[in-house]
Amino acid sequence: MGTDALIQCRDVQMGYGRNVVLPDVTLEIHPGDVLGILGPNGAGKTTLLKTLLGVLPPVQGAVTYPAGREQIRFGYVPQRQVVDETYPFTVAEVVLMGRYGRLAPGQRTGSADHDAVACALRDVGIPHLADRFYRELSGGQKQRCLLARALAGEPNILVLDEPTTDMDLPSERAIIELIGGLHAERQLTILLVSHLLYVVLTLASTVALVNHTLHYCPVAQARDPEYLSRFYGVPVRVCEVGGTYLAI
Ligand SMILES: Nc1ncnc2c1ncn2[C@@H]1O[C@H](COP(=O)(O)OP(=O)(O)OP(=O)(O)O)[C@@H](O)[C@H]1O
Ligand SMILES: [Mg+2]
């Protein structure tokens, strides 16, 4: 294992209390990696992300941050939106929440924070929704808003748990292009769970196939139809169209 890893796990057990979901996770995340995480429902993908983020303690072993935890700013888009809809937050207010982690205790938000919010809303293509109430948005618009909230914190690791849920085809494509662009322009490290095989096979540099065990391999290996067929237990075909890897 190398030494420039941002996140490192060796033989870590992940799960909830005595319920071990992933018994033996060994992996490293390096700067600029795009880790695509694939696997069926209930396989442990979200569990893996939460444990790497440090919000879920490992059952056994430790997740370490060799470069120092203070070097890492996570931007997390959870699988299901978690904004309390009881309160009438506007989109801009929800995105501003992404700045809170950068503020000292008692510090108020300032112009840099509001500029970052405007920039994040532009990045995800919804500046016109800034003053709308979050709870009145469509599912896909909410998802973009939550991506903006993650970007507003200027993360160096973007953690996306099924970021295209509820999106129509043009929106899905736009978000995927945005994620690819963020990686290309800002060398962002990205952890991405998606059920869309083509997204993972096209964007990822490394793939984790999760099904209570974790197989960790370069994307070239995961594009092998036989490898995917064995993993999913059904025949999978992969073809490349203009640089995009389609799997059916
Ligand atoms: N808070 C929790 N407490 C106890 N068990 C949980 C909890 N959250 C998830 N689990 C269990 O852990 C296992 C893995 O769940 P996880 O959410 O990681 O799956 P997933 O791969 O993300 O699935 P999906 O594709 O449906 O999102 C499941 O059996 C689930 O029931
Ligand atoms: Mg999940």
Tab-separated table of C-alpha atoms and ligand atoms in Angstrom:
chain	number	residue	atom	x	y	z
A	1	MET	CA	0.000	0.000	0.000
A	2	GLY	CA	1.271	3.493	-0.872
A	3	THR	CA	1.804	6.336	1.545
A	4	ASP	CA	0.020	9.230	-0.171
A	5	ALA	CA	-3.429	7.841	0.592
A	6	LEU	CA	-6.145	10.212	1.810
A	7	ILE	CA	-8.192	7.360	3.285
A	8	GLN	CA	-6.952	3.923	4.218
A	9	CYS	CA	-8.678	0.787	5.547
A	10	ARG	CA	-7.023	-2.487	6.402
A	11	ASP	CA	-9.141	-5.479	7.356
A	12	VAL	CA	-11.892	-3.224	8.671
A	13	GLN	CA	-15.281	-4.647	9.694
A	14	MET	CA	-18.165	-2.329	8.863
A	15	GLY	CA	-21.743	-2.499	10.056
A	16	TYR	CA	-24.127	-1.557	12.838
A	17	GLY	CA	-23.522	-2.753	16.373
A	18	ARG	CA	-23.211	-6.539	16.137
A	19	ASN	CA	-24.607	-6.583	12.601
A	20	VAL	CA	-21.509	-6.876	10.399
A	21	VAL	CA	-22.345	-5.870	6.823
A	22	LEU	CA	-18.843	-5.809	5.324
A	23	PRO	CA	-16.546	-8.160	7.247
A	24	ASP	CA	-13.192	-7.341	5.698
A	25	VAL	CA	-12.611	-4.071	3.868
A	26	THR	CA	-9.148	-3.191	2.655
A	27	LEU	CA	-8.799	-0.197	0.368
A	28	GLU	CA	-7.021	3.091	-0.199
A	29	ILE	CA	-8.285	6.333	-1.673
A	30	HIS	CA	-5.629	8.517	-3.292
A	31	PRO	CA	-5.862	12.164	-4.376
A	32	GLY	CA	-7.694	12.416	-7.694
A	33	ASP	CA	-9.164	8.905	-7.522
A	34	VAL	CA	-12.691	8.348	-8.707
A	35	LEU	CA	-13.934	5.293	-6.836
A	36	GLY	CA	-17.126	3.905	-8.365
A	37	ILE	CA	-19.092	1.661	-6.029
A	38	LEU	CA	-21.440	-0.929	-7.515
A	39	GLY	CA	-23.612	-3.575	-5.931
A	40	PRO	CA	-27.179	-4.755	-5.388
A	41	ASN	CA	-29.645	-3.260	-2.897
A	42	GLY	CA	-28.667	-3.932	0.688
A	43	ALA	CA	-25.119	-4.917	-0.288
A	44	GLY	CA	-23.419	-2.393	1.979
A	45	LYS	CA	-22.576	0.527	-0.348
A	46	THR	CA	-24.027	3.247	1.856
A	47	THR	CA	-22.541	1.538	4.898
A	48	LEU	CA	-19.124	1.698	3.216
A	49	LEU	CA	-19.492	5.421	2.414
A	50	LYS	CA	-20.666	6.345	5.903
A	51	THR	CA	-17.785	4.457	7.461
A	52	LEU	CA	-15.219	6.106	5.175
A	53	LEU	CA	-16.768	9.502	6.001
A	54	GLY	CA	-16.365	8.779	9.702
A	55	VAL	CA	-20.073	9.144	10.509
A	56	LEU	CA	-20.473	5.423	11.229
A	57	PRO	CA	-17.857	3.850	13.524
A	58	PRO	CA	-16.321	0.589	12.262
A	59	VAL	CA	-17.365	-2.589	14.074
A	60	GLN	CA	-13.708	-3.529	14.226
A	61	GLY	CA	-10.518	-1.898	12.997
A	62	ALA	CA	-10.063	1.719	11.982
A	63	VAL	CA	-10.391	3.988	8.990
A	64	THR	CA	-7.279	6.152	8.883
A	65	TYR	CA	-6.471	9.378	7.083
A	66	PRO	CA	-2.688	9.172	6.574
A	67	ALA	CA	-2.341	12.758	5.298
A	68	GLY	CA	-4.211	14.007	8.385
A	69	ARG	CA	-7.956	14.285	8.927
A	70	GLU	CA	-7.639	18.094	8.842
A	71	GLN	CA	-6.472	17.835	5.212
A	72	ILE	CA	-9.822	16.372	4.190
A	73	ARG	CA	-12.985	18.332	3.475
A	74	PHE	CA	-15.795	15.964	2.585
A	75	GLY	CA	-18.722	17.125	0.488
A	76	TYR	CA	-21.439	14.543	1.051
A	77	VAL	CA	-24.611	14.063	-0.945
A	78	PRO	CA	-26.546	11.404	0.963
A	79	GLN	CA	-28.682	8.840	-0.785
A	80	ARG	CA	-31.983	10.182	0.439
A	81	GLN	CA	-32.328	13.816	1.097
A	82	VAL	CA	-32.052	14.655	4.763
A	83	VAL	CA	-33.132	18.289	4.912
A	84	ASP	CA	-35.879	18.836	7.485
A	85	GLU	CA	-38.816	19.994	5.401
A	86	THR	CA	-40.761	21.262	8.415
A	87	TYR	CA	-38.921	24.562	8.108
A	88	PRO	CA	-39.370	26.746	5.022
A	89	PHE	CA	-35.708	26.899	3.998
A	90	THR	CA	-34.955	28.460	0.652
A	91	VAL	CA	-32.599	26.739	-1.765
A	92	ALA	CA	-29.903	29.336	-1.016
A	93	GLU	CA	-30.268	28.673	2.721
A	94	VAL	CA	-29.921	24.919	2.228
A	95	VAL	CA	-26.806	25.407	0.105
A	96	LEU	CA	-25.382	27.818	2.693
A	97	MET	CA	-25.540	24.919	5.205
A	98	GLY	CA	-22.650	23.450	3.197
A	99	ARG	CA	-20.480	26.329	4.493
A	100	TYR	CA	-21.159	25.715	8.183
A	101	GLY	CA	-18.299	23.246	8.540
A	102	ARG	CA	-15.863	25.993	7.479
A	103	LEU	CA	-16.979	28.477	10.146
A	104	ALA	CA	-15.347	28.860	13.543
A	105	PRO	CA	-17.701	28.430	16.538
A	106	GLY	CA	-19.921	31.521	16.733
A	107	GLN	CA	-18.683	32.908	13.411
A	108	ARG	CA	-21.392	34.281	11.118
A	109	THR	CA	-21.531	33.665	7.407
A	110	GLY	CA	-20.002	36.417	5.258
A	111	SER	CA	-19.666	37.487	1.647
A	112	ALA	CA	-17.236	34.649	0.812
A	113	ASP	CA	-19.877	32.172	1.973
A	114	HIS	CA	-22.614	33.801	-0.093
A	115	ASP	CA	-20.302	33.939	-3.126
A	116	ALA	CA	-19.601	30.209	-2.696
A	117	VAL	CA	-23.343	29.524	-2.580
A	118	ALA	CA	-23.928	31.491	-5.792
A	119	CYS	CA	-21.047	29.682	-7.470
A	120	ALA	CA	-22.298	26.233	-6.395
A	121	LEU	CA	-25.823	27.010	-7.629
A	122	ARG	CA	-24.370	28.046	-10.992
A	123	ASP	CA	-22.252	24.873	-11.118
A	124	VAL	CA	-25.321	22.658	-10.787
A	125	GLY	CA	-27.440	24.785	-13.109
A	126	ILE	CA	-30.079	26.095	-10.690
A	127	PRO	CA	-29.162	29.745	-9.901
A	128	HIS	CA	-32.742	30.697	-10.798
A	129	LEU	CA	-34.085	28.556	-7.945
A	130	ALA	CA	-32.075	30.302	-5.193
A	131	ASP	CA	-35.087	31.968	-3.563
A	132	ARG	CA	-37.552	29.103	-3.976
A	133	PHE	CA	-38.504	26.991	-0.990
A	134	TYR	CA	-36.557	23.744	-0.945
A	135	ARG	CA	-39.619	21.721	0.042
A	136	GLU	CA	-41.451	22.914	-3.072
A	137	LEU	CA	-38.801	21.586	-5.486
A	138	SER	CA	-39.139	18.436	-7.577
A	139	GLY	CA	-37.070	15.388	-6.617
A	140	GLY	CA	-34.427	16.079	-9.277
A	141	GLN	CA	-34.200	19.760	-8.340
A	142	LYS	CA	-33.719	18.777	-4.686
A	143	GLN	CA	-30.919	16.454	-5.717
A	144	ARG	CA	-29.152	19.300	-7.549
A	145	CYS	CA	-29.625	21.534	-4.546
A	146	LEU	CA	-27.977	18.928	-2.295
A	147	LEU	CA	-25.105	18.594	-4.733
A	148	ALA	CA	-24.712	22.391	-4.602
A	149	ARG	CA	-24.699	22.195	-0.796
A	150	ALA	CA	-21.849	19.665	-0.955
A	151	LEU	CA	-19.893	21.814	-3.458
A	152	ALA	CA	-20.400	25.020	-1.467
A	153	GLY	CA	-18.086	23.676	1.223
A	154	GLU	CA	-15.277	23.509	-1.394
A	155	PRO	CA	-14.613	19.839	-0.673
A	156	ASN	CA	-11.556	17.937	-1.763
A	157	ILE	CA	-13.440	14.638	-1.527
A	158	LEU	CA	-16.912	14.537	-3.006
A	159	VAL	CA	-19.016	11.632	-1.728
A	160	LEU	CA	-22.085	10.912	-3.837
A	161	ASP	CA	-24.618	8.242	-2.935
A	162	GLU	CA	-26.728	7.732	-6.045
A	163	PRO	CA	-26.652	11.367	-7.143
A	164	THR	CA	-28.921	10.919	-10.165
A	165	THR	CA	-31.908	9.413	-8.340
A	166	ASP	CA	-35.185	10.948	-9.512
A	167	MET	CA	-33.593	12.737	-12.455
A	168	ASP	CA	-34.876	12.817	-15.994
A	169	LEU	CA	-32.474	11.796	-18.765
A	170	PRO	CA	-31.149	15.301	-19.647
A	171	SER	CA	-30.669	16.112	-15.949
A	172	GLU	CA	-28.947	12.781	-15.350
A	173	ARG	CA	-26.550	13.464	-18.228
A	174	ALA	CA	-25.934	17.019	-17.037
A	175	ILE	CA	-25.048	15.847	-13.531
A	176	ILE	CA	-22.755	13.134	-14.837
A	177	GLU	CA	-20.983	15.653	-17.077
A	178	LEU	CA	-20.736	18.004	-14.125
A	179	ILE	CA	-19.152	15.305	-11.943
A	180	GLY	CA	-16.707	14.381	-14.723
A	181	GLY	CA	-15.908	18.077	-15.215
A	182	LEU	CA	-15.298	18.648	-11.505
A	183	HIS	CA	-12.856	15.800	-11.506
A	184	ALA	CA	-11.079	16.993	-14.664
A	185	GLU	CA	-10.887	20.694	-13.715
A	186	ARG	CA	-10.341	20.548	-9.962
A	187	GLN	CA	-8.769	17.085	-9.595
A	188	LEU	CA	-11.473	16.364	-7.033
A	189	THR	CA	-11.363	12.964	-5.429
A	190	ILE	CA	-14.769	11.357	-5.844
A	191	LEU	CA	-16.511	8.424	-4.175
A	192	LEU	CA	-19.575	7.575	-6.203
A	193	VAL	CA	-22.288	4.985	-5.588
A	194	SER	CA	-24.507	4.463	-8.605
A	195	HIS	CA	-26.761	1.745	-9.934
A	196	LEU	CA	-26.038	3.145	-13.404
A	197	LEU	CA	-23.300	0.837	-14.633
A	198	TYR	CA	-22.389	3.125	-17.519
A	199	VAL	CA	-21.721	5.986	-15.120
A	200	VAL	CA	-19.336	3.983	-12.982
A	201	LEU	CA	-17.617	2.238	-15.906
A	202	THR	CA	-17.095	5.582	-17.666
A	203	LEU	CA	-16.186	7.938	-14.823
A	204	ALA	CA	-14.375	5.738	-12.319
A	205	SER	CA	-10.665	5.026	-12.152
A	206	THR	CA	-11.194	2.274	-9.596
A	207	VAL	CA	-14.274	0.176	-8.913
A	208	ALA	CA	-15.458	-1.444	-5.707
A	209	LEU	CA	-17.912	-4.292	-6.300
A	210	VAL	CA	-19.780	-4.624	-3.036
A	211	ASN	CA	-21.967	-7.543	-2.020
A	212	HIS	CA	-21.189	-8.113	1.653
A	213	THR	CA	-17.648	-8.673	0.446
A	214	LEU	CA	-15.704	-6.021	-1.400
A	215	HIS	CA	-13.748	-6.602	-4.608
A	216	TYR	CA	-11.608	-3.627	-5.409
A	217	CYS	CA	-10.154	-3.389	-8.908
A	218	PRO	CA	-9.042	-0.968	-11.635
A	219	VAL	CA	-11.906	0.112	-13.899
A	220	ALA	CA	-10.426	-1.792	-16.860
A	221	GLN	CA	-11.053	-5.058	-15.008
A	222	ALA	CA	-14.592	-4.053	-14.066
A	223	ARG	CA	-15.362	-3.397	-17.740
A	224	ASP	CA	-14.786	-7.091	-18.456
A	225	PRO	CA	-18.237	-8.585	-19.200
A	226	GLU	CA	-17.301	-11.937	-17.658
A	227	TYR	CA	-16.233	-10.273	-14.436
A	228	LEU	CA	-19.508	-8.320	-14.232
A	229	SER	CA	-21.592	-11.350	-15.206
A	230	ARG	CA	-20.037	-13.352	-12.361
A	231	PHE	CA	-20.653	-10.533	-9.924
A	232	TYR	CA	-24.294	-9.886	-10.831
A	233	GLY	CA	-25.137	-13.527	-11.607
A	234	VAL	CA	-26.734	-12.595	-14.947
A	235	PRO	CA	-25.140	-12.183	-18.382
A	236	VAL	CA	-23.802	-8.657	-18.779
A	237	ARG	CA	-22.538	-7.208	-22.045
A	238	VAL	CA	-20.335	-4.139	-22.235
A	239	CYS	CA	-19.773	-1.984	-25.281
A	240	GLU	CA	-17.992	1.296	-25.808
A	241	VAL	CA	-19.672	4.116	-27.705
A	242	GLY	CA	-17.640	7.278	-28.154
A	243	GLY	CA	-15.756	6.871	-24.882
A	244	THR	CA	-18.833	5.860	-22.865
A	245	TYR	CA	-19.005	2.278	-21.595
A	246	LEU	CA	-22.523	0.907	-21.823
A	247	ALA	CA	-23.454	-2.234	-19.921
A	248	ILE	CA	-26.644	-4.172	-20.557
B	1	LIG	N1	-28.949	2.135	10.520
B	1	LIG	C1	-28.910	0.825	10.313
B	1	LIG	N2	-28.968	-0.047	11.329
B	1	LIG	C2	-28.899	-1.392	11.126
B	1	LIG	N3	-28.760	-1.963	9.915
B	1	LIG	C3	-28.702	-1.140	8.865
B	1	LIG	C4	-28.770	0.284	8.999
B	1	LIG	N4	-28.668	0.838	7.755
B	1	LIG	C5	-28.551	-0.189	6.904
B	1	LIG	N5	-28.569	-1.371	7.564
B	1	LIG	C6	-28.452	-2.710	6.955
B	1	LIG	O1	-27.162	-2.840	6.369
B	1	LIG	C7	-27.237	-3.560	5.146
B	1	LIG	C8	-26.575	-2.730	4.042
B	1	LIG	O2	-27.317	-1.526	3.879
B	1	LIG	P1	-26.812	-0.363	2.941
B	1	LIG	O3	-27.723	0.796	3.183
B	1	LIG	O4	-25.373	-0.150	3.138
B	1	LIG	O5	-27.074	-0.995	1.502
B	1	LIG	P2	-26.857	-0.373	0.062
B	1	LIG	O6	-25.877	-1.241	-0.669
B	1	LIG	O7	-26.530	1.063	0.173
B	1	LIG	O8	-28.287	-0.596	-0.615
B	1	LIG	P3	-29.159	0.312	-1.633
B	1	LIG	O9	-28.664	0.016	-3.013
B	1	LIG	O10	-30.549	-0.175	-1.414
B	1	LIG	O11	-28.982	1.743	-1.230
B	1	LIG	C9	-28.724	-3.848	4.895
B	1	LIG	O12	-28.979	-5.178	5.290
B	1	LIG	C10	-29.435	-2.885	5.807
B	1	LIG	O13	-30.651	-3.417	6.274
B	2	MG	MG	-27.520	2.783	-0.306
